[in-house]
mmCIF file of C-alpha atoms in Angstrom:
data_model
loop_
_atom_site.group_PDB
_atom_site.id
_atom_site.type_symbol
_atom_site.label_atom_id
_atom_site.label_comp_id
_atom_site.label_asym_id
_atom_site.label_seq_id
_atom_site.Cartn_x
_atom_site.Cartn_y
_atom_site.Cartn_z
ATOM 1 C CA MET A 1 7.593 -29.023 19.596
ATOM 2 C CA ALA A 2 5.709 -28.188 16.770
ATOM 3 C CA SER A 3 2.549 -27.470 18.488
ATOM 4 C CA LEU A 4 4.575 -25.101 21.000
ATOM 5 C CA ILE A 5 6.016 -23.213 17.878
ATOM 6 C CA SER A 6 2.486 -22.814 16.412
ATOM 7 C CA TYR A 7 1.321 -21.462 19.879
ATOM 8 C CA LEU A 8 4.093 -18.975 20.015
ATOM 9 C CA LYS A 9 3.380 -17.878 16.496
ATOM 10 C CA PHE A 10 -0.371 -17.301 17.309
ATOM 11 C CA GLU A 11 0.406 -15.589 20.533
ATOM 12 C CA GLU A 12 2.847 -13.322 18.783
ATOM 13 C CA GLU A 13 0.443 -12.594 16.072
ATOM 14 C CA SER A 14 -2.405 -11.784 18.591
ATOM 15 C CA LYS A 15 -0.165 -9.484 20.593
ATOM 16 C CA ARG A 16 0.736 -7.805 17.183
ATOM 17 C CA LYS A 17 -3.119 -7.445 16.376
ATOM 18 C CA LYS A 18 -3.667 -5.959 19.389
ATOM 19 C CA LEU A 19 -1.134 -3.410 18.929
ATOM 20 C CA TRP A 20 -2.531 -2.353 15.678
ATOM 21 C CA LYS A 21 -5.758 -2.453 16.986
ATOM 22 C CA THR A 22 -4.937 -0.265 20.029
ATOM 23 C CA GLY A 23 -3.134 2.284 17.694
ATOM 24 C CA TYR A 24 -5.641 2.284 15.434
ATOM 25 C CA GLU A 25 -8.513 3.252 17.893
ATOM 26 C CA LEU A 26 -6.520 5.504 19.829
ATOM 27 C CA ARG A 27 -7.020 7.861 16.855
ATOM 28 C CA ASP A 28 -10.492 9.251 16.750
ATOM 29 C CA PRO A 29 -11.788 7.916 13.135
ATOM 30 C CA ASN A 30 -13.555 11.287 12.609
ATOM 31 C CA SER A 31 -10.706 13.471 13.211
ATOM 32 C CA ARG A 32 -8.205 11.330 10.911
ATOM 33 C CA SER A 33 -5.998 13.901 9.075
ATOM 34 C CA GLU A 34 -5.414 12.852 5.807
ATOM 35 C CA THR A 35 -2.440 12.666 3.678
ATOM 36 C CA SER A 36 -2.703 14.717 0.571
ATOM 37 C CA TRP A 37 -1.059 12.691 -1.809
ATOM 38 C CA ARG A 38 -1.702 15.047 -4.675
ATOM 39 C CA SER A 39 0.405 18.032 -3.241
ATOM 40 C CA GLU A 40 3.796 18.460 -5.133
ATOM 41 C CA SER A 41 5.498 18.722 -1.766
ATOM 42 C CA GLU A 42 4.200 15.492 -0.581
ATOM 43 C CA GLN A 43 5.820 13.996 -3.921
ATOM 44 C CA ARG A 44 8.825 16.001 -3.470
ATOM 45 C CA ILE A 45 9.342 14.515 0.036
ATOM 46 C CA TYR A 46 8.574 10.850 -1.367
ATOM 47 C CA SER A 47 10.956 11.184 -4.186
ATOM 48 C CA THR A 48 13.994 12.306 -1.926
ATOM 49 C CA LYS A 49 13.252 9.667 0.343
ATOM 50 C CA LEU A 50 13.412 7.131 -2.314
ATOM 51 C CA VAL A 51 16.450 8.337 -3.525
ATOM 52 C CA ASP A 52 18.209 7.736 -0.415
ATOM 53 C CA ALA A 53 16.784 4.220 0.031
ATOM 54 C CA LEU A 54 17.888 3.259 -3.462
ATOM 55 C CA ARG A 55 21.444 4.642 -2.677
ATOM 56 C CA LEU A 56 21.678 2.298 0.007
ATOM 57 C CA VAL A 57 20.517 -0.554 -2.157
ATOM 58 C CA ARG A 58 23.055 0.193 -4.708
ATOM 59 C CA ARG A 59 25.761 0.175 -1.723
ATOM 60 C CA ASN A 60 25.608 -3.587 -1.801
ATOM 61 C CA PRO A 61 26.684 -4.807 -5.147
ATOM 62 C CA SER A 62 26.431 -8.374 -3.951
ATOM 63 C CA THR A 63 22.648 -8.110 -4.944
ATOM 64 C CA ALA A 64 23.560 -7.953 -8.655
ATOM 65 C CA ASP A 65 21.503 -10.249 -10.103
ATOM 66 C CA LYS A 66 18.381 -8.843 -11.551
ATOM 67 C CA VAL A 67 15.483 -10.236 -9.905
ATOM 68 C CA SER A 68 16.798 -9.442 -6.235
ATOM 69 C CA SER A 69 17.413 -5.794 -7.355
ATOM 70 C CA PHE A 70 14.214 -5.392 -8.684
ATOM 71 C CA ARG A 71 12.300 -6.820 -5.524
ATOM 72 C CA GLU A 72 14.834 -4.503 -3.467
ATOM 73 C CA ILE A 73 13.679 -1.575 -5.388
ATOM 74 C CA ARG A 74 9.974 -2.628 -5.604
ATOM 75 C CA GLU A 75 10.397 -2.823 -1.860
ATOM 76 C CA ALA A 76 11.741 0.341 -0.902
ATOM 77 C CA ALA A 77 9.280 2.224 -3.121
ATOM 78 C CA ASP A 78 6.588 0.440 -1.060
ATOM 79 C CA ARG A 79 7.988 0.950 2.221
ATOM 80 C CA VAL A 80 8.991 4.672 1.582
ATOM 81 C CA LEU A 81 5.284 5.026 0.601
ATOM 82 C CA ALA A 82 3.987 3.293 3.536
ATOM 83 C CA VAL A 83 6.173 5.699 5.767
ATOM 84 C CA ALA A 84 4.809 8.715 4.276
ATOM 85 C CA ALA A 85 1.347 7.713 5.089
ATOM 86 C CA LYS A 86 2.754 8.102 8.801
ATOM 87 C CA GLY A 87 0.698 5.098 10.226
ATOM 88 C CA ARG A 88 -2.791 6.497 9.319
ATOM 89 C CA THR A 89 -3.680 3.786 7.263
ATOM 90 C CA ARG A 90 -4.258 0.305 7.805
ATOM 91 C CA TRP A 91 -2.700 -0.882 4.292
ATOM 92 C CA SER A 92 0.532 1.270 5.327
ATOM 93 C CA ARG A 93 0.803 -0.657 8.282
ATOM 94 C CA ALA A 94 0.367 -3.823 6.859
ATOM 95 C CA ILE A 95 2.999 -3.138 4.439
ATOM 96 C CA LEU A 96 5.754 -2.307 6.977
ATOM 97 C CA ALA A 97 4.461 -5.136 8.966
ATOM 98 C CA SER A 98 4.737 -7.623 6.297
ATOM 99 C CA GLN A 99 8.394 -6.803 5.189
ATOM 100 C CA LEU A 100 9.473 -6.611 8.763
ATOM 101 C CA ARG A 101 8.375 -9.961 9.232
ATOM 102 C CA LEU A 102 9.883 -11.242 6.083
ATOM 103 C CA ARG A 103 13.277 -9.584 7.123
ATOM 104 C CA LEU A 104 12.787 -10.955 10.743
ATOM 105 C CA ALA A 105 12.510 -14.761 9.142
ATOM 106 C CA ASN A 106 15.429 -14.206 7.028
ATOM 107 C CA ASN A 107 17.697 -13.156 9.601
ATOM 108 C CA MET A 108 16.658 -15.998 11.912
ATOM 109 C CA LYS A 109 17.449 -18.386 9.263
ATOM 110 C CA HIS A 110 14.113 -20.433 9.400
ATOM 111 C CA LYS A 111 11.331 -19.652 7.278
ATOM 112 C CA ARG A 112 8.149 -18.761 9.343
ATOM 113 C CA ALA A 113 5.048 -19.222 7.563
ATOM 114 C CA LYS A 114 3.519 -16.356 6.743
ATOM 115 C CA VAL A 115 0.447 -15.916 8.566
ATOM 116 C CA THR A 116 -1.925 -14.218 6.289
ATOM 117 C CA GLY A 117 -5.655 -13.327 7.416
ATOM 118 C CA CYS A 118 -6.766 -16.389 5.334
ATOM 119 C CA SER A 119 -6.947 -18.893 8.140
ATOM 120 C CA ARG A 120 -10.308 -17.812 9.185
ATOM 121 C CA PRO A 121 -12.038 -16.440 6.193
ATOM 122 C CA LYS A 122 -14.866 -14.568 7.125
ATOM 123 C CA ARG A 123 -17.641 -12.704 5.147
ATOM 124 C CA LEU A 124 -17.246 -9.203 5.080
ATOM 125 C CA GLU A 125 -20.621 -8.004 5.854
ATOM 126 C CA LYS A 126 -23.427 -10.178 7.305
ATOM 127 C CA LYS A 127 -26.245 -7.985 5.692
ATOM 128 C CA ARG A 128 -28.144 -7.230 2.699
ATOM 129 C CA PHE A 129 -25.040 -7.492 0.348
ATOM 130 C CA SER A 130 -25.671 -9.493 -2.768
ATOM 131 C CA PRO A 131 -23.285 -12.271 -3.548
ATOM 132 C CA THR A 132 -21.819 -10.426 -6.374
ATOM 133 C CA LEU A 133 -21.038 -7.405 -4.540
ATOM 134 C CA GLN A 134 -19.493 -9.804 -1.779
ATOM 135 C CA ARG A 135 -17.528 -11.131 -4.198
ATOM 136 C CA LYS A 136 -15.986 -8.096 -5.510
ATOM 137 C CA ALA A 137 -15.432 -6.456 -2.357
ATOM 138 C CA GLY A 138 -13.452 -9.841 -1.525
ATOM 139 C CA LEU A 139 -11.204 -9.423 -4.424
ATOM 140 C CA LEU A 140 -10.346 -5.689 -3.529
ATOM 141 C CA SER A 141 -9.865 -6.865 -0.012
ATOM 142 C CA ARG A 142 -7.259 -9.000 -1.334
ATOM 143 C CA LEU A 143 -5.497 -6.003 -3.100
ATOM 144 C CA VAL A 144 -5.317 -3.478 -0.522
ATOM 145 C CA PRO A 145 -2.703 -4.618 1.689
ATOM 146 C CA GLY A 146 -3.741 -5.502 5.247
ATOM 147 C CA CYS A 147 -7.573 -5.490 4.319
ATOM 148 C CA ARG A 148 -8.862 -9.046 4.220
ATOM 149 C CA LYS A 149 -11.156 -8.620 7.367
ATOM 150 C CA VAL A 150 -11.990 -5.012 7.611
ATOM 151 C CA SER A 151 -15.705 -3.957 7.262
ATOM 152 C CA PHE A 152 -17.050 -2.878 4.001
ATOM 153 C CA PRO A 153 -16.892 0.968 4.713
ATOM 154 C CA ASN A 154 -13.371 0.825 6.342
ATOM 155 C CA LEU A 155 -12.206 -1.196 3.072
ATOM 156 C CA LEU A 156 -14.008 1.699 0.641
ATOM 157 C CA GLU A 157 -11.842 4.370 3.070
ATOM 158 C CA GLU A 158 -8.501 2.270 2.566
ATOM 159 C CA ALA A 159 -8.916 2.034 -0.972
ATOM 160 C CA THR A 160 -9.687 5.369 -1.761
ATOM 161 C CA ASP A 161 -6.509 6.547 0.160
ATOM 162 C CA TYR A 162 -4.705 3.330 -1.245
ATOM 163 C CA ILE A 163 -5.284 4.605 -4.754
ATOM 164 C CA ALA A 164 -4.234 7.791 -4.095
ATOM 165 C CA ALA A 165 -0.822 6.901 -2.832
ATOM 166 C CA LEU A 166 -0.251 4.650 -5.747
ATOM 167 C CA GLU A 167 -0.899 7.277 -8.088
ATOM 168 C CA MET A 168 1.555 9.486 -6.349
ATOM 169 C CA GLN A 169 3.942 6.647 -6.270
ATOM 170 C CA VAL A 170 3.740 6.273 -9.960
ATOM 171 C CA ARG A 171 3.934 9.797 -10.740
ATOM 172 C CA ALA A 172 7.305 10.155 -8.620
ATOM 173 C CA MET A 173 8.935 7.041 -10.151
ATOM 174 C CA THR A 174 8.274 8.184 -13.486
ATOM 175 C CA ALA A 175 9.394 11.435 -12.793
ATOM 176 C CA LEU A 176 12.787 9.535 -11.216
ATOM 177 C CA THR A 177 13.204 7.362 -14.292
ATOM 178 C CA GLU A 178 12.923 10.350 -16.600
ATOM 179 C CA LEU A 179 15.630 11.760 -14.782
ATOM 180 C CA VAL A 180 17.904 8.687 -14.816
ATOM 181 C CA THR A 181 17.069 7.979 -18.456
ATOM 182 C CA GLY A 182 17.571 11.319 -19.990
ATOM 183 C CA PRO A 183 21.096 12.692 -18.751
ATOM 184 C CA PRO A 184 19.877 16.361 -18.263
ATOM 185 C CA VAL A 185 22.964 18.376 -19.764
ATOM 186 C CA ASP A 186 22.310 22.024 -19.472
ATOM 187 C CA ARG A 187 20.507 22.566 -16.408
ATOM 188 C CA LEU A 188 22.765 20.511 -13.994
ATOM 189 C CA GLY A 189 26.091 20.762 -15.726
ATOM 190 C CA SER A 190 26.821 17.148 -14.765
ATOM 191 C CA THR A 191 28.713 16.469 -17.938
ATOM 192 C CA SER A 192 31.649 17.823 -16.204
ATOM 193 C CA ASN A 193 31.690 14.889 -13.741
ATOM 194 C CA SER A 194 32.188 12.287 -16.509
ATOM 195 C CA MET B 1 -10.558 -15.736 21.979
ATOM 196 C CA SER B 2 -9.697 -13.994 18.855
ATOM 197 C CA SER B 3 -12.943 -14.370 17.381
ATOM 198 C CA ARG B 4 -14.504 -12.185 20.217
ATOM 199 C CA ARG B 5 -11.526 -9.516 19.633
ATOM 200 C CA SER B 6 -12.410 -9.402 15.904
ATOM 201 C CA ARG B 7 -16.295 -9.271 16.604
ATOM 202 C CA SER B 8 -15.604 -6.084 19.023
ATOM 203 C CA ARG B 9 -13.426 -4.870 16.682
ATOM 204 C CA GLN B 10 -16.216 -4.571 14.218
ATOM 205 C CA GLN B 11 -18.644 -2.789 16.391
ATOM 206 C CA SER B 12 -16.039 -0.428 18.269
ATOM 207 C CA GLY B 13 -16.429 1.939 15.069
ATOM 208 C CA VAL B 14 -18.874 4.762 15.575
ATOM 209 C CA SER B 15 -21.799 2.703 15.201
ATOM 210 C CA SER B 16 -22.373 -0.886 14.650
ATOM 211 C CA ASN B 17 -25.411 0.097 11.746
ATOM 212 C CA ILE B 18 -23.611 1.123 9.016
ATOM 213 C CA THR B 19 -25.938 3.268 6.864
ATOM 214 C CA ASP B 20 -26.831 2.778 3.308
ATOM 215 C CA GLU B 21 -26.366 6.467 2.796
ATOM 216 C CA GLN B 22 -22.842 6.080 4.511
ATOM 217 C CA ILE B 23 -22.054 3.571 1.684
ATOM 218 C CA THR B 24 -23.175 5.106 -1.397
ATOM 219 C CA ASP B 25 -21.280 8.227 -0.016
ATOM 220 C CA LEU B 26 -17.778 6.230 0.040
ATOM 221 C CA VAL B 27 -18.530 4.342 -3.286
ATOM 222 C CA SER B 28 -19.334 7.925 -5.021
ATOM 223 C CA LYS B 29 -15.960 8.951 -3.546
ATOM 224 C CA LEU B 30 -13.926 6.133 -4.835
ATOM 225 C CA GLN B 31 -15.862 6.407 -8.135
ATOM 226 C CA GLN B 32 -14.516 9.840 -8.493
ATOM 227 C CA LEU B 33 -11.011 8.582 -8.271
ATOM 228 C CA ILE B 34 -11.192 5.887 -11.122
ATOM 229 C CA PRO B 35 -10.433 7.403 -14.496
ATOM 230 C CA GLU B 36 -12.450 4.540 -16.469
ATOM 231 C CA ILE B 37 -15.590 5.854 -14.547
ATOM 232 C CA ARG B 38 -14.842 9.455 -14.155
ATOM 233 C CA ASN B 39 -14.363 9.804 -18.252
ATOM 234 C CA ARG B 40 -17.618 7.966 -18.870
ATOM 235 C CA ARG B 41 -19.720 10.878 -17.752
ATOM 236 C CA SER B 42 -22.797 8.600 -16.677
ATOM 237 C CA ASN B 43 -24.038 9.182 -13.127
ATOM 238 C CA LYS B 44 -25.679 5.997 -12.550
ATOM 239 C CA VAL B 45 -22.823 3.553 -12.051
ATOM 240 C CA SER B 46 -23.621 0.653 -10.174
ATOM 241 C CA ALA B 47 -21.559 -0.367 -6.890
ATOM 242 C CA SER B 48 -20.380 -3.486 -8.202
ATOM 243 C CA LYS B 49 -19.169 -1.624 -11.582
ATOM 244 C CA VAL B 50 -17.219 0.732 -8.958
ATOM 245 C CA LEU B 51 -15.527 -2.384 -7.187
ATOM 246 C CA GLN B 52 -14.861 -4.032 -10.566
ATOM 247 C CA GLU B 53 -13.154 -1.187 -11.788
ATOM 248 C CA THR B 54 -11.579 -0.071 -8.435
ATOM 249 C CA CYS B 55 -9.853 -3.894 -8.595
ATOM 250 C CA ASN B 56 -8.697 -3.318 -12.423
ATOM 251 C CA TYR B 57 -7.591 0.214 -11.513
ATOM 252 C CA ILE B 58 -5.488 -1.072 -8.342
ATOM 253 C CA ARG B 59 -3.987 -4.013 -10.584
ATOM 254 C CA SER B 60 -3.189 -1.724 -13.387
ATOM 255 C CA LEU B 61 -1.212 0.556 -10.972
ATOM 256 C CA HIS B 62 0.819 -2.191 -9.376
ATOM 257 C CA ARG B 63 1.687 -3.323 -12.792
ATOM 258 C CA GLU B 64 2.970 0.162 -13.543
ATOM 259 C CA VAL B 65 4.861 0.289 -10.435
ATOM 260 C CA ASP B 66 6.526 -3.022 -11.251
ATOM 261 C CA ASP B 67 7.537 -1.628 -14.522
ATOM 262 C CA LEU B 68 8.844 1.496 -13.175
ATOM 263 C CA SER B 69 11.093 -0.621 -10.462
ATOM 264 C CA ASP B 70 12.118 -2.971 -13.427
ATOM 265 C CA ARG B 71 13.445 -0.191 -15.421
ATOM 266 C CA LEU B 72 14.979 1.766 -12.562
ATOM 267 C CA SER B 73 16.872 -1.326 -11.631
ATOM 268 C CA ASP B 74 18.172 -1.887 -15.099
ATOM 269 C CA LEU B 75 19.107 1.903 -15.103
ATOM 270 C CA LEU B 76 20.702 2.267 -11.931
ATOM 271 C CA ALA B 77 22.723 -0.844 -12.666
ATOM 272 C CA THR B 78 24.104 0.229 -15.963
ATOM 273 C CA THR B 79 24.598 4.035 -15.197
ATOM 274 C CA ASP B 80 27.523 5.112 -13.442
ATOM 275 C CA THR B 81 26.851 5.520 -9.987
ATOM 276 C CA ASP B 82 28.083 9.047 -8.939
ATOM 277 C CA SER B 83 27.365 11.085 -11.992
ATOM 278 C CA ALA B 84 23.828 9.643 -12.052
ATOM 279 C CA GLN B 85 23.188 9.930 -8.246
ATOM 280 C CA ALA B 86 24.936 13.214 -7.843
ATOM 281 C CA ALA B 87 22.710 14.630 -11.146
ATOM 282 C CA ILE B 88 19.163 13.457 -9.118
ATOM 283 C CA ILE B 89 20.084 14.435 -6.014
ATOM 284 C CA ARG B 90 20.873 17.645 -7.173
ATOM 285 C CA SER B 91 17.654 18.365 -9.327
ATOM 286 C CA LEU B 92 15.362 17.145 -6.452
ATOM 287 C CA LEU B 93 16.914 18.943 -3.934
ATOM 288 C CA MET B 94 17.194 22.345 -5.542
#
């Protein structure tokens, strides 16, 4: 029974990997349009979608304890960020996939072991990289979601995009926090509500 | 079976031979993003240093997001729902 389950898990993982791979290859890597994480409009879109997501979080006051609300907010922030990437990058797809997997596992009420990429550790590049460089590349690959087995150039590309996206996430969330912290009086005229 | 697939994944890119030039190009692009290195103003930064600083930078960004999520969760828990959210929405969509 255990072997059947692990076989099914493996099948499912392979199918999922195939889907990701096909989706990735259908896009010509040379003409991949990039998200401009620095633009104001991108940040505004992100902030709006984040607010929507946070509103949904608040609707369940049953998750009143601090840890789970922190988790939900963090996950919402990452999910909205990943969606903003529009499936163009590996890290964004990995974030969405892992969140989905967790949700399914929780819904089905049995804990599936998280299948990470470490089952078959592979060196990123077979040639000419010093062990120091390989070690640091390995560290980096663990920090960028979904990039444990990608080639070195892809890893650098993903990291470049990921950093720009993270910076935007920080900008947007900082602005949001400041909005909620300092109750803006004059501009918005919200004092009449309380 | 999956090893065959993942091997072919590596070779299915533009070319299986990744040139040094491509790599130094990508490394220098990464270099531009990292404030640590950008502000230091030296042109010669080793790839190993770039990778190390990249890791550090990503970790610090993760920490910032964690910290912001924490603050948001505190703030949203204590602020009155309607007025705060109405204010946010109004200012974000205007």
